[in-house]
Amino acid sequence: MFENILANSIVAVILTVLVCFVISTLLPGIERKYIHARIQQRIGPIVIAPGIMAPIKFMFKENVKVSSPVPGLYKALPIICFIVVLCILVALTPQAYAIPALSSLVAIVGFLKVEEICYVLMGALSKSVMSVRMPFPDKIKGAAHLKSNRSFVEDMSARRSLRMITYGSFPLYLALFAPITAARSIFLQDIVTYQQINGPFLFTVSGGIAAVVFFIGYMIILNEYPFSIIKAKSDVIEGPYMEYAAKYRAIVYLTRGFFMFVLGAIFSVLFIGVPPTILSWGIIVNIIVALIFVFMMGIFSAFAPVFTNRQLLPTILGTTLLGILAIVIGLL
């Protein structure tokens, strides 16, 4: 009997992950086709191009040999990112609530931090420019920059990634912990149960403020305009992703869409009380929330420039204060 229940739970989790992953492959195309292209008055790519056709294309391209002090780890980082996002989704499913160490906000925050740290390592471990070692500036006698420090494009991105980990994504984590003030528990099952009894946390004063903070944190952690400082095309080109090609680039594309969906699923669980599961109609809510966030992010990013520190710091500080306000109101 126990074996049958366990088998059914595993099958339910696998089917939920598959459905969520398939939907996630369409999100980047929806953003580019129906938001960016419409705002910019152009046709845009077909919906399946960014999330499905592009990864397939990169799977068949020739890989490049990247100069890195730890090439094995450098190549594994996109895979680690995908696995981390997958673990977050599994932790959100009701079947995982039986494992307290996995189904708590502490675990979710831990997984998100690992995903962020990967960007720092991507930038720090790449020592080439378009797969060619090109340290600069020249240090020969008579050079104009004789005493300057040599660096790589990715070094700039790594430093910016570290800066974003230090304070940039702080608003998102404040928003994640806001529902604790209502449920008085860090465990996802208790947060979901509380909302099923008392109504969605989103429709409270504290929840409404925290939802705004969550959305801004959503854009920050996805490195989307105007918070794309770690991969701004104006100076660091693609940042930590620049040297990834072939199948590694394909994994990067798949992970981004998957991460967009999973962040929406986190919001569904914490603010609406609907976990992702194929066994109920709640999965429709998860899909709708993911689409709403994609549309909102697409509209904001289409009009926004890249924030420099002059705009980034005040924005993050203001959002952080809003997150603190949401928690304080929830405690009162």
Short mmCIF file of the C-alpha atoms (twelve columns), coordinates in Angstrom:
data_MODEL
# 
_entry.id   MODEL 
# 
loop_
_atom_site.group_PDB 
_atom_site.id 
_atom_site.type_symbol 
_atom_site.label_atom_id 
_atom_site.label_alt_id 
_atom_site.label_comp_id 
_atom_site.label_asym_id 
_atom_site.label_seq_id 
_atom_site.Cartn_x 
_atom_site.Cartn_y 
_atom_site.Cartn_z 
_atom_site.pdbx_PDB_model_num 
ATOM 1   C CA . MET A 1   0.000  0.000  0.000   1 
ATOM 2   C CA . PHE A 2   2.759  2.437  0.975   1 
ATOM 3   C CA . GLU A 3   4.697  1.529  -2.168  1 
ATOM 4   C CA . ASN A 4   1.676  2.358  -4.346  1 
ATOM 5   C CA . ILE A 5   1.183  5.747  -2.670  1 
ATOM 6   C CA . LEU A 6   4.882  6.540  -3.074  1 
ATOM 7   C CA . ALA A 7   4.833  5.484  -6.728  1 
ATOM 8   C CA . ASN A 8   1.742  7.600  -7.425  1 
ATOM 9   C CA . SER A 9   3.362  10.609 -5.746  1 
ATOM 10  C CA . ILE A 10  6.520  10.236 -7.818  1 
ATOM 11  C CA . VAL A 11  4.499  9.925  -11.026 1 
ATOM 12  C CA . ALA A 12  2.456  13.017 -10.082 1 
ATOM 13  C CA . VAL A 13  5.608  15.068 -9.461  1 
ATOM 14  C CA . ILE A 14  7.176  13.919 -12.742 1 
ATOM 15  C CA . LEU A 15  4.043  14.773 -14.749 1 
ATOM 16  C CA . THR A 16  3.774  18.156 -13.019 1 
ATOM 17  C CA . VAL A 17  7.399  18.960 -13.839 1 
ATOM 18  C CA . LEU A 18  6.939  17.915 -17.467 1 
ATOM 19  C CA . VAL A 19  3.810  20.058 -17.932 1 
ATOM 20  C CA . CYS A 20  5.440  23.064 -16.255 1 
ATOM 21  C CA . PHE A 21  8.603  22.647 -18.337 1 
ATOM 22  C CA . VAL A 22  6.673  22.441 -21.606 1 
ATOM 23  C CA . ILE A 23  4.746  25.603 -20.733 1 
ATOM 24  C CA . SER A 24  7.987  27.336 -19.718 1 
ATOM 25  C CA . THR A 25  9.515  26.827 -23.166 1 
ATOM 26  C CA . LEU A 26  6.777  29.065 -24.600 1 
ATOM 27  C CA . LEU A 27  7.190  31.956 -22.149 1 
ATOM 28  C CA . PRO A 28  10.260 33.609 -23.779 1 
ATOM 29  C CA . GLY A 29  8.536  33.449 -27.172 1 
ATOM 30  C CA . ILE A 30  5.321  34.936 -25.793 1 
ATOM 31  C CA . GLU A 31  7.301  37.784 -24.247 1 
ATOM 32  C CA . ARG A 32  9.184  38.563 -27.463 1 
ATOM 33  C CA . LYS A 33  6.302  37.955 -29.908 1 
ATOM 34  C CA . TYR A 34  3.285  39.454 -28.182 1 
ATOM 35  C CA . ILE A 35  4.915  42.129 -26.013 1 
ATOM 36  C CA . HIS A 36  8.284  43.361 -27.264 1 
ATOM 37  C CA . ALA A 37  7.412  42.989 -30.946 1 
ATOM 38  C CA . ARG A 38  4.002  44.653 -30.554 1 
ATOM 39  C CA . ILE A 39  5.424  47.573 -28.584 1 
ATOM 40  C CA . GLN A 40  8.231  48.007 -31.123 1 
ATOM 41  C CA . GLN A 41  5.743  47.617 -34.029 1 
ATOM 42  C CA . ARG A 42  7.409  44.654 -35.693 1 
ATOM 43  C CA . ILE A 43  6.364  41.090 -36.466 1 
ATOM 44  C CA . GLY A 44  8.754  39.372 -34.069 1 
ATOM 45  C CA . PRO A 45  9.800  35.695 -33.946 1 
ATOM 46  C CA . ILE A 46  7.405  32.788 -33.864 1 
ATOM 47  C CA . VAL A 47  6.424  31.791 -30.326 1 
ATOM 48  C CA . ILE A 48  8.392  28.533 -30.297 1 
ATOM 49  C CA . ALA A 49  11.609 30.112 -31.622 1 
ATOM 50  C CA . PRO A 50  13.312 31.442 -28.438 1 
ATOM 51  C CA . GLY A 51  12.385 28.610 -26.077 1 
ATOM 52  C CA . ILE A 52  12.255 25.551 -28.357 1 
ATOM 53  C CA . MET A 53  13.840 26.069 -31.769 1 
ATOM 54  C CA . ALA A 54  16.846 28.053 -30.487 1 
ATOM 55  C CA . PRO A 55  17.902 25.362 -27.958 1 
ATOM 56  C CA . ILE A 56  17.500 22.662 -30.607 1 
ATOM 57  C CA . LYS A 57  19.653 24.696 -33.010 1 
ATOM 58  C CA . PHE A 58  22.397 25.156 -30.416 1 
ATOM 59  C CA . MET A 59  22.372 21.456 -29.565 1 
ATOM 60  C CA . PHE A 60  23.751 20.703 -33.043 1 
ATOM 61  C CA . LYS A 61  26.364 23.458 -33.141 1 
ATOM 62  C CA . GLU A 62  30.060 22.811 -32.622 1 
ATOM 63  C CA . ASN A 63  31.255 23.449 -29.094 1 
ATOM 64  C CA . VAL A 64  34.172 25.777 -28.392 1 
ATOM 65  C CA . LYS A 65  37.141 25.245 -26.115 1 
ATOM 66  C CA . VAL A 66  36.949 27.929 -23.470 1 
ATOM 67  C CA . SER A 67  39.994 29.116 -21.583 1 
ATOM 68  C CA . SER A 68  39.204 28.627 -17.903 1 
ATOM 69  C CA . PRO A 69  41.183 27.657 -14.787 1 
ATOM 70  C CA . VAL A 70  38.455 25.112 -13.950 1 
ATOM 71  C CA . PRO A 71  36.888 24.166 -17.300 1 
ATOM 72  C CA . GLY A 72  34.856 21.271 -15.881 1 
ATOM 73  C CA . LEU A 73  33.082 23.432 -13.329 1 
ATOM 74  C CA . TYR A 74  32.658 26.269 -15.819 1 
ATOM 75  C CA . LYS A 75  30.859 23.987 -18.292 1 
ATOM 76  C CA . ALA A 76  28.770 22.425 -15.518 1 
ATOM 77  C CA . LEU A 77  27.384 25.722 -14.201 1 
ATOM 78  C CA . PRO A 78  24.444 25.982 -16.687 1 
ATOM 79  C CA . ILE A 79  23.499 22.403 -15.786 1 
ATOM 80  C CA . ILE A 80  23.701 23.225 -12.078 1 
ATOM 81  C CA . CYS A 81  21.420 26.227 -12.634 1 
ATOM 82  C CA . PHE A 82  18.847 24.028 -14.381 1 
ATOM 83  C CA . ILE A 83  18.980 21.410 -11.604 1 
ATOM 84  C CA . VAL A 84  18.551 24.092 -8.937  1 
ATOM 85  C CA . VAL A 85  15.463 25.508 -10.683 1 
ATOM 86  C CA . LEU A 86  14.107 21.972 -11.016 1 
ATOM 87  C CA . CYS A 87  14.629 21.383 -7.276  1 
ATOM 88  C CA . ILE A 88  12.699 24.567 -6.469  1 
ATOM 89  C CA . LEU A 89  9.727  23.399 -8.544  1 
ATOM 90  C CA . VAL A 90  9.769  19.960 -6.920  1 
ATOM 91  C CA . ALA A 91  9.886  21.586 -3.466  1 
ATOM 92  C CA . LEU A 92  6.735  23.583 -4.341  1 
ATOM 93  C CA . THR A 93  4.652  20.499 -5.198  1 
ATOM 94  C CA . PRO A 94  2.309  19.143 -2.479  1 
ATOM 95  C CA . GLN A 95  3.979  15.736 -2.675  1 
ATOM 96  C CA . ALA A 96  7.219  17.280 -1.355  1 
ATOM 97  C CA . TYR A 97  5.534  18.713 1.766   1 
ATOM 98  C CA . ALA A 98  6.218  15.423 3.536   1 
ATOM 99  C CA . ILE A 99  9.931  16.356 3.525   1 
ATOM 100 C CA . PRO A 100 10.197 19.363 5.882   1 
ATOM 101 C CA . ALA A 101 13.832 20.094 5.001   1 
ATOM 102 C CA . LEU A 102 12.875 20.506 1.340   1 
ATOM 103 C CA . SER A 103 9.482  22.206 1.590   1 
ATOM 104 C CA . SER A 104 10.370 25.299 3.603   1 
ATOM 105 C CA . LEU A 105 11.172 28.886 2.708   1 
ATOM 106 C CA . VAL A 106 14.705 28.366 3.984   1 
ATOM 107 C CA . ALA A 107 15.223 25.685 1.322   1 
ATOM 108 C CA . ILE A 108 13.696 27.882 -1.398  1 
ATOM 109 C CA . VAL A 109 15.951 30.804 -0.462  1 
ATOM 110 C CA . GLY A 110 18.962 28.489 -0.383  1 
ATOM 111 C CA . PHE A 111 18.262 27.197 -3.885  1 
ATOM 112 C CA . LEU A 112 17.776 30.742 -5.197  1 
ATOM 113 C CA . LYS A 113 21.094 31.824 -3.709  1 
ATOM 114 C CA . VAL A 114 22.884 28.917 -5.380  1 
ATOM 115 C CA . GLU A 115 21.383 30.011 -8.705  1 
ATOM 116 C CA . GLU A 116 22.658 33.553 -8.123  1 
ATOM 117 C CA . ILE A 117 26.139 32.418 -7.113  1 
ATOM 118 C CA . CYS A 118 26.462 30.530 -10.384 1 
ATOM 119 C CA . TYR A 119 26.528 33.865 -12.254 1 
ATOM 120 C CA . VAL A 120 29.496 35.011 -10.177 1 
ATOM 121 C CA . LEU A 121 31.351 31.786 -10.924 1 
ATOM 122 C CA . MET A 122 30.504 31.983 -14.634 1 
ATOM 123 C CA . GLY A 123 32.133 35.386 -14.863 1 
ATOM 124 C CA . ALA A 124 35.083 34.581 -12.611 1 
ATOM 125 C CA . LEU A 125 36.019 31.299 -14.322 1 
ATOM 126 C CA . SER A 126 36.047 32.542 -17.929 1 
ATOM 127 C CA . LYS A 127 39.419 33.892 -19.038 1 
ATOM 128 C CA . SER A 128 38.813 34.537 -22.712 1 
ATOM 129 C CA . VAL A 129 37.035 36.934 -25.048 1 
ATOM 130 C CA . MET A 130 34.968 35.078 -27.637 1 
ATOM 131 C CA . SER A 131 37.020 31.948 -26.852 1 
ATOM 132 C CA . VAL A 132 40.375 33.680 -27.463 1 
ATOM 133 C CA . ARG A 133 42.732 34.711 -24.692 1 
ATOM 134 C CA . MET A 134 43.078 38.462 -25.049 1 
ATOM 135 C CA . PRO A 135 44.429 40.066 -21.879 1 
ATOM 136 C CA . PHE A 136 44.617 43.826 -22.082 1 
ATOM 137 C CA . PRO A 137 46.038 46.425 -22.033 1 
ATOM 138 C CA . ASP A 138 49.512 45.746 -23.479 1 
ATOM 139 C CA . LYS A 139 52.291 45.844 -20.860 1 
ATOM 140 C CA . ILE A 140 55.302 46.264 -23.141 1 
ATOM 141 C CA . LYS A 141 57.791 49.024 -22.427 1 
ATOM 142 C CA . GLY A 142 56.399 52.386 -23.514 1 
ATOM 143 C CA . ALA A 143 52.759 51.272 -23.404 1 
ATOM 144 C CA . ALA A 144 50.274 54.001 -22.475 1 
ATOM 145 C CA . HIS A 145 48.657 51.817 -19.802 1 
ATOM 146 C CA . LEU A 146 51.759 50.179 -18.370 1 
ATOM 147 C CA . LYS A 147 50.551 50.122 -14.740 1 
ATOM 148 C CA . SER A 148 46.905 49.313 -15.400 1 
ATOM 149 C CA . ASN A 149 45.341 46.113 -14.111 1 
ATOM 150 C CA . ARG A 150 44.497 43.523 -16.741 1 
ATOM 151 C CA . SER A 151 40.994 42.120 -16.759 1 
ATOM 152 C CA . PHE A 152 38.418 40.349 -18.917 1 
ATOM 153 C CA . VAL A 153 34.923 41.303 -19.931 1 
ATOM 154 C CA . GLU A 154 33.473 38.587 -17.691 1 
ATOM 155 C CA . ASP A 155 35.391 39.941 -14.687 1 
ATOM 156 C CA . MET A 156 33.201 43.036 -14.820 1 
ATOM 157 C CA . SER A 157 30.112 40.858 -14.925 1 
ATOM 158 C CA . ALA A 158 31.331 38.743 -11.990 1 
ATOM 159 C CA . ARG A 159 31.838 41.831 -9.842  1 
ATOM 160 C CA . ARG A 160 28.394 43.112 -10.751 1 
ATOM 161 C CA . SER A 161 26.858 39.705 -10.040 1 
ATOM 162 C CA . LEU A 162 28.447 39.708 -6.591  1 
ATOM 163 C CA . ARG A 163 27.053 43.177 -6.001  1 
ATOM 164 C CA . MET A 164 23.566 42.034 -6.977  1 
ATOM 165 C CA . ILE A 165 23.807 39.023 -4.657  1 
ATOM 166 C CA . THR A 166 24.912 41.268 -1.813  1 
ATOM 167 C CA . TYR A 167 22.003 43.706 -1.969  1 
ATOM 168 C CA . GLY A 168 20.300 43.574 -5.377  1 
ATOM 169 C CA . SER A 169 18.042 40.578 -4.777  1 
ATOM 170 C CA . PHE A 170 17.301 41.488 -1.141  1 
ATOM 171 C CA . PRO A 171 13.772 42.781 -1.951  1 
ATOM 172 C CA . LEU A 172 12.790 39.394 -3.398  1 
ATOM 173 C CA . TYR A 173 13.734 37.577 -0.207  1 
ATOM 174 C CA . LEU A 174 11.834 40.078 1.929   1 
ATOM 175 C CA . ALA A 175 8.762  39.421 -0.222  1 
ATOM 176 C CA . LEU A 176 9.228  35.665 0.177   1 
ATOM 177 C CA . PHE A 177 9.185  35.916 3.964   1 
ATOM 178 C CA . ALA A 178 6.189  38.282 4.126   1 
ATOM 179 C CA . PRO A 179 3.613  35.400 4.049   1 
ATOM 180 C CA . ILE A 180 5.205  34.019 7.211   1 
ATOM 181 C CA . THR A 181 3.641  36.914 9.120   1 
ATOM 182 C CA . ALA A 182 0.188  35.555 8.275   1 
ATOM 183 C CA . ALA A 183 0.773  31.809 8.503   1 
ATOM 184 C CA . ARG A 184 3.304  32.065 11.353  1 
ATOM 185 C CA . SER A 185 5.293  29.246 9.778   1 
ATOM 186 C CA . ILE A 186 8.183  28.870 7.350   1 
ATOM 187 C CA . PHE A 187 6.818  25.645 5.903   1 
ATOM 188 C CA . LEU A 188 5.018  25.746 2.564   1 
ATOM 189 C CA . GLN A 189 2.287  23.350 3.664   1 
ATOM 190 C CA . ASP A 190 1.300  25.637 6.549   1 
ATOM 191 C CA . ILE A 191 1.347  28.716 4.285   1 
ATOM 192 C CA . VAL A 192 -0.874 26.979 1.705   1 
ATOM 193 C CA . THR A 193 -3.259 25.609 4.347   1 
ATOM 194 C CA . TYR A 194 -3.631 29.030 5.976   1 
ATOM 195 C CA . GLN A 195 -4.588 30.658 2.677   1 
ATOM 196 C CA . GLN A 196 -7.031 27.896 1.782   1 
ATOM 197 C CA . ILE A 197 -8.829 28.616 5.055   1 
ATOM 198 C CA . ASN A 198 -8.476 32.408 5.303   1 
ATOM 199 C CA . GLY A 199 -8.136 33.456 1.670   1 
ATOM 200 C CA . PRO A 200 -5.108 34.447 -0.443  1 
ATOM 201 C CA . PHE A 201 -2.411 36.483 1.285   1 
ATOM 202 C CA . LEU A 202 -2.320 38.604 -1.883  1 
ATOM 203 C CA . PHE A 203 -5.624 40.271 -0.936  1 
ATOM 204 C CA . THR A 204 -4.328 41.686 2.339   1 
ATOM 205 C CA . VAL A 205 -2.600 45.045 2.784   1 
ATOM 206 C CA . SER A 206 0.665  43.336 3.656   1 
ATOM 207 C CA . GLY A 207 0.284  40.890 0.769   1 
ATOM 208 C CA . GLY A 208 -0.457 43.615 -1.775  1 
ATOM 209 C CA . ILE A 209 2.670  45.551 -0.843  1 
ATOM 210 C CA . ALA A 210 4.764  42.377 -0.778  1 
ATOM 211 C CA . ALA A 211 3.436  41.414 -4.240  1 
ATOM 212 C CA . VAL A 212 4.806  44.660 -5.696  1 
ATOM 213 C CA . VAL A 213 8.154  43.983 -4.019  1 
ATOM 214 C CA . PHE A 214 8.104  40.398 -5.334  1 
ATOM 215 C CA . PHE A 215 7.573  41.542 -8.912  1 
ATOM 216 C CA . ILE A 216 10.509 43.943 -8.777  1 
ATOM 217 C CA . GLY A 217 12.636 41.192 -7.224  1 
ATOM 218 C CA . TYR A 218 11.391 38.863 -9.975  1 
ATOM 219 C CA . MET A 219 12.846 41.173 -12.620 1 
ATOM 220 C CA . ILE A 220 16.082 41.642 -10.654 1 
ATOM 221 C CA . ILE A 221 16.813 37.949 -10.225 1 
ATOM 222 C CA . LEU A 222 16.011 37.303 -13.906 1 
ATOM 223 C CA . ASN A 223 18.536 40.035 -14.843 1 
ATOM 224 C CA . GLU A 224 15.912 41.718 -17.001 1 
ATOM 225 C CA . TYR A 225 15.828 45.370 -18.051 1 
ATOM 226 C CA . PRO A 226 16.209 47.729 -16.282 1 
ATOM 227 C CA . PHE A 227 18.123 45.474 -13.849 1 
ATOM 228 C CA . SER A 228 20.332 43.719 -16.435 1 
ATOM 229 C CA . ILE A 229 23.542 45.295 -15.157 1 
ATOM 230 C CA . ILE A 230 25.456 41.973 -15.171 1 
ATOM 231 C CA . LYS A 231 24.880 41.391 -18.902 1 
ATOM 232 C CA . ALA A 232 24.250 44.855 -20.341 1 
ATOM 233 C CA . LYS A 233 24.946 44.758 -24.071 1 
ATOM 234 C CA . SER A 234 26.355 48.274 -23.963 1 
ATOM 235 C CA . ASP A 235 29.506 47.260 -22.089 1 
ATOM 236 C CA . VAL A 236 29.782 43.642 -20.889 1 
ATOM 237 C CA . ILE A 237 27.885 42.193 -23.884 1 
ATOM 238 C CA . GLU A 238 26.302 38.959 -22.589 1 
ATOM 239 C CA . GLY A 239 28.214 38.962 -19.323 1 
ATOM 240 C CA . PRO A 240 28.567 35.520 -17.713 1 
ATOM 241 C CA . TYR A 241 26.841 33.808 -20.652 1 
ATOM 242 C CA . MET A 242 29.133 35.113 -23.385 1 
ATOM 243 C CA . GLU A 243 31.467 32.120 -23.667 1 
ATOM 244 C CA . TYR A 244 28.783 29.448 -23.531 1 
ATOM 245 C CA . ALA A 245 28.061 27.887 -26.894 1 
ATOM 246 C CA . ALA A 246 26.465 24.806 -28.431 1 
ATOM 247 C CA . LYS A 247 24.668 22.577 -25.903 1 
ATOM 248 C CA . TYR A 248 25.655 24.791 -22.973 1 
ATOM 249 C CA . ARG A 249 23.968 27.766 -24.600 1 
ATOM 250 C CA . ALA A 250 20.911 25.565 -25.213 1 
ATOM 251 C CA . ILE A 251 20.707 24.779 -21.490 1 
ATOM 252 C CA . VAL A 252 20.967 28.504 -20.704 1 
ATOM 253 C CA . TYR A 253 17.965 29.195 -22.962 1 
ATOM 254 C CA . LEU A 254 15.910 26.382 -21.433 1 
ATOM 255 C CA . THR A 255 16.783 27.385 -17.878 1 
ATOM 256 C CA . ARG A 256 15.676 30.980 -18.364 1 
ATOM 257 C CA . GLY A 257 12.161 30.050 -19.479 1 
ATOM 258 C CA . PHE A 258 11.922 27.377 -16.791 1 
ATOM 259 C CA . PHE A 259 13.035 29.876 -14.140 1 
ATOM 260 C CA . MET A 260 10.396 32.374 -15.283 1 
ATOM 261 C CA . PHE A 261 7.687  29.762 -14.729 1 
ATOM 262 C CA . VAL A 262 9.076  28.571 -11.377 1 
ATOM 263 C CA . LEU A 263 9.208  32.111 -9.986  1 
ATOM 264 C CA . GLY A 264 5.553  32.466 -10.927 1 
ATOM 265 C CA . ALA A 265 4.847  29.161 -9.152  1 
ATOM 266 C CA . ILE A 266 6.563  30.499 -6.017  1 
ATOM 267 C CA . PHE A 267 4.202  33.476 -6.094  1 
ATOM 268 C CA . SER A 268 1.210  31.156 -6.564  1 
ATOM 269 C CA . VAL A 269 2.157  29.157 -3.477  1 
ATOM 270 C CA . LEU A 270 3.094  32.035 -1.166  1 
ATOM 271 C CA . PHE A 271 0.530  34.661 -2.184  1 
ATOM 272 C CA . ILE A 272 -2.466 32.669 -3.497  1 
ATOM 273 C CA . GLY A 273 -2.071 29.308 -1.764  1 
ATOM 274 C CA . VAL A 274 -2.133 27.219 -4.952  1 
ATOM 275 C CA . PRO A 275 0.787  24.792 -5.341  1 
ATOM 276 C CA . PRO A 276 1.736  23.368 -8.752  1 
ATOM 277 C CA . THR A 277 0.315  19.903 -9.241  1 
ATOM 278 C CA . ILE A 278 -1.107 18.076 -12.207 1 
ATOM 279 C CA . LEU A 279 -3.675 16.438 -9.899  1 
ATOM 280 C CA . SER A 280 -5.814 19.565 -9.580  1 
ATOM 281 C CA . TRP A 281 -7.053 22.525 -11.591 1 
ATOM 282 C CA . GLY A 282 -4.638 24.640 -9.567  1 
ATOM 283 C CA . ILE A 283 -2.036 24.140 -12.291 1 
ATOM 284 C CA . ILE A 284 -4.134 26.498 -14.432 1 
ATOM 285 C CA . VAL A 285 -3.655 29.196 -11.793 1 
ATOM 286 C CA . ASN A 286 0.101  28.613 -11.897 1 
ATOM 287 C CA . ILE A 287 0.134  29.015 -15.680 1 
ATOM 288 C CA . ILE A 288 -1.995 32.184 -15.556 1 
ATOM 289 C CA . VAL A 289 0.255  33.726 -12.888 1 
ATOM 290 C CA . ALA A 290 3.366  32.896 -14.931 1 
ATOM 291 C CA . LEU A 291 1.816  34.527 -18.020 1 
ATOM 292 C CA . ILE A 292 0.794  37.641 -16.076 1 
ATOM 293 C CA . PHE A 293 4.318  38.086 -14.769 1 
ATOM 294 C CA . VAL A 294 5.769  37.581 -18.244 1 
ATOM 295 C CA . PHE A 295 3.426  40.206 -19.730 1 
ATOM 296 C CA . MET A 296 4.168  42.694 -16.956 1 
ATOM 297 C CA . MET A 297 7.923  42.142 -17.210 1 
ATOM 298 C CA . GLY A 298 7.794  42.437 -20.996 1 
ATOM 299 C CA . ILE A 299 6.018  45.789 -20.826 1 
ATOM 300 C CA . PHE A 300 8.417  47.193 -18.222 1 
ATOM 301 C CA . SER A 301 11.571 45.919 -19.923 1 
ATOM 302 C CA . ALA A 302 10.491 47.137 -23.378 1 
ATOM 303 C CA . PHE A 303 10.552 50.757 -22.235 1 
ATOM 304 C CA . ALA A 304 13.314 50.615 -19.616 1 
ATOM 305 C CA . PRO A 305 17.012 51.427 -20.131 1 
ATOM 306 C CA . VAL A 306 19.770 49.696 -18.177 1 
ATOM 307 C CA . PHE A 307 19.978 51.090 -14.662 1 
ATOM 308 C CA . THR A 308 23.389 52.268 -13.506 1 
ATOM 309 C CA . ASN A 309 24.271 52.456 -9.814  1 
ATOM 310 C CA . ARG A 310 22.757 55.927 -9.705  1 
ATOM 311 C CA . GLN A 311 19.311 54.503 -10.451 1 
ATOM 312 C CA . LEU A 312 19.835 50.948 -9.181  1 
ATOM 313 C CA . LEU A 313 20.716 51.731 -5.569  1 
ATOM 314 C CA . PRO A 314 17.751 54.044 -4.849  1 
ATOM 315 C CA . THR A 315 15.348 51.609 -6.530  1 
ATOM 316 C CA . ILE A 316 16.579 48.655 -4.482  1 
ATOM 317 C CA . LEU A 317 16.625 50.709 -1.286  1 
ATOM 318 C CA . GLY A 318 13.075 51.927 -1.846  1 
ATOM 319 C CA . THR A 319 11.839 48.421 -2.666  1 
ATOM 320 C CA . THR A 320 13.608 47.037 0.403   1 
ATOM 321 C CA . LEU A 321 11.814 49.563 2.607   1 
ATOM 322 C CA . LEU A 322 8.509  48.505 1.031   1 
ATOM 323 C CA . GLY A 323 9.329  44.875 1.816   1 
ATOM 324 C CA . ILE A 324 10.086 45.754 5.430   1 
ATOM 325 C CA . LEU A 325 6.816  47.701 5.600   1 
ATOM 326 C CA . ALA A 326 4.888  44.668 4.331   1 
ATOM 327 C CA . ILE A 327 6.430  42.466 7.025   1 
ATOM 328 C CA . VAL A 328 5.773  45.023 9.774   1 
ATOM 329 C CA . ILE A 329 2.120  45.443 8.728   1 
ATOM 330 C CA . GLY A 330 1.738  41.661 8.674   1 
ATOM 331 C CA . LEU A 331 3.061  41.394 12.219  1 
ATOM 332 C CA . LEU A 332 0.674  44.006 13.591  1 
# 
